[in-house]
Amino acid sequence: MSFDPATLRYNDAGLIPVIAQDAQSGEVLMLAWMNAEAVSRTLETGDVTYWSRSRSEFWVKGATSGNVQKLVEFRLDCDRDCLLVEVDQTGPACHTGRRSCFYTKVTDGAEIVTDAPMVD
């Protein structure tokens, strides 16, 4: 069966959430958004391409920072309303310079930062 990005369930803005996960370690790196065109571009090029909600433009991860995400595997959930991209990540995935965007945990009602930035 061939895959058609139009068969995904996008929100009212035409976007679908995407979880990026390190293909080797399984670490969850970030959550971002794609539209149908970003899905197609990602699958065609292997360069993970998101839709920037704040800038209203395509965002190829690492195009300006060098912190590239190369697609290893592309998955969709059972409801077809969320995606998982397994990636080879170069450098930090987070704009704060950390490996993952999920560097803060809540323990006993307190926020604890678990990882320092890899870069300034």
mmCIF file of C-alpha atoms in Angstrom, residues 2 23 26 33 37-38 42 49-50 54 57 70 86-87 90 97 114 119-120:
data_model
loop_
_atom_site.group_PDB
_atom_site.id
_atom_site.type_symbol
_atom_site.label_atom_id
_atom_site.label_comp_id
_atom_site.label_asym_id
_atom_site.label_seq_id
_atom_site.Cartn_x
_atom_site.Cartn_y
_atom_site.Cartn_z
ATOM 1 C CA SER A 2 1.447 3.372 -0.945
ATOM 2 C CA ALA A 23 17.177 6.459 16.254
ATOM 3 C CA GLY A 26 15.545 6.170 21.732
ATOM 4 C CA TRP A 33 4.690 20.385 13.545
ATOM 5 C CA GLU A 37 4.046 19.542 2.190
ATOM 6 C CA ALA A 38 6.568 19.192 5.039
ATOM 7 C CA THR A 42 10.836 14.980 4.567
ATOM 8 C CA THR A 49 11.372 19.438 7.440
ATOM 9 C CA TYR A 50 8.898 21.064 9.811
ATOM 10 C CA SER A 54 5.875 31.324 14.610
ATOM 11 C CA GLU A 57 7.477 28.956 6.825
ATOM 12 C CA LYS A 70 18.420 12.953 9.000
ATOM 13 C CA GLU A 86 13.350 8.499 14.179
ATOM 14 C CA VAL A 87 16.393 10.559 13.285
ATOM 15 C CA THR A 90 23.805 16.055 14.720
ATOM 16 C CA GLY A 97 21.611 24.276 22.870
ATOM 17 C CA THR A 114 18.483 17.880 34.075
ATOM 18 C CA VAL A 119 26.678 24.795 23.166
ATOM 19 C CA ASP A 120 26.151 28.413 24.173
#
